[in-house]
Amino acid sequence: PGVGNVLAAMRRSDNRLRVVEVSIPPGFASLALREFVGASRDYILLAARIGDQWQFNPPPEFIVGPGTTLVVMVNPEGRGMLEKLVAA
């Protein structure tokens, strides 16, 4: 029940927070996480998934590349920023 309450509160908050997946597309140049995204108040990186393998709270040296899916808590601005990064 605790996690469900947190998620419900996120949805009701003025920040319009959501937990979303951001997929890294084919052709994206692999980078260390610290080179891909910096710290922001607009998102919190919760996990990264490659196939069936999960990395929770990935470290800055974690490699982000094609086939990686990032699980992120974001507000609308943060989601837009991350989507622009993967489209670049």
XYZ file of C-alpha atoms in Angstrom:
88
model
C 0.000 0.000 0.000
C 2.852 2.459 0.704
C 4.193 2.525 -2.848
C 0.696 2.781 -4.265
C 0.092 5.816 -2.061
C 3.302 7.460 -3.295
C 2.366 6.878 -6.937
C -1.144 8.229 -6.363
C 0.264 11.314 -4.633
C 2.665 11.860 -7.550
C -0.226 11.871 -9.995
C -2.167 14.384 -7.903
C 0.794 16.696 -7.265
C 1.210 20.075 -8.927
C 4.486 18.788 -10.437
C 2.577 16.296 -12.638
C 5.185 13.605 -11.975
C 5.068 10.317 -13.866
C 7.239 7.217 -14.075
C 8.065 6.608 -17.742
C 10.360 4.510 -19.890
C 12.716 6.201 -22.332
C 14.135 3.823 -24.955
C 17.510 4.501 -26.515
C 17.116 4.006 -30.284
C 19.362 2.147 -32.743
C 22.176 4.318 -34.022
C 22.515 6.244 -30.765
C 26.172 6.633 -29.785
C 26.921 4.781 -26.527
C 27.924 7.070 -23.667
C 28.535 6.893 -19.955
C 25.441 7.999 -18.087
C 27.287 11.054 -16.713
C 27.926 12.176 -20.322
C 24.348 11.530 -21.396
C 22.404 13.281 -18.631
C 23.347 15.486 -15.741
C 21.519 16.086 -12.507
C 18.163 17.798 -12.849
C 15.155 18.694 -10.739
C 13.023 17.647 -13.731
C 13.776 13.917 -13.529
C 15.129 11.155 -11.305
C 16.695 8.104 -12.966
C 15.381 5.038 -11.158
C 16.728 2.181 -13.261
C 18.108 1.084 -16.605
C 17.207 -2.116 -18.410
C 19.041 -3.927 -21.181
C 17.087 -7.008 -22.227
C 16.235 -8.879 -19.025
C 19.023 -7.256 -16.996
C 18.157 -4.415 -14.628
C 20.484 -1.876 -13.044
C 18.735 0.033 -10.267
C 20.126 3.460 -9.421
C 22.779 3.122 -12.150
C 26.169 4.692 -11.402
C 27.576 7.581 -13.489
C 29.848 5.190 -15.422
C 26.920 2.998 -16.550
C 26.955 2.815 -20.367
C 23.774 3.982 -22.100
C 23.410 2.801 -25.677
C 21.017 1.339 -28.231
C 18.649 -1.127 -26.615
C 18.859 0.497 -23.179
C 15.599 1.517 -21.579
C 15.739 4.125 -18.832
C 13.049 4.157 -16.146
C 12.661 7.720 -14.985
C 10.415 9.736 -12.680
C 9.806 12.944 -14.617
C 7.765 16.076 -14.833
C 6.630 17.166 -18.337
C 9.712 19.346 -18.875
C 12.071 16.531 -17.919
C 10.332 14.087 -20.227
C 10.625 16.523 -23.121
C 14.311 17.090 -22.414
C 15.095 13.349 -22.287
C 13.127 12.690 -25.480
C 15.128 15.431 -27.250
C 18.390 13.897 -26.037
C 17.584 10.473 -27.482
C 16.355 12.023 -30.740
C 19.612 13.970 -31.259
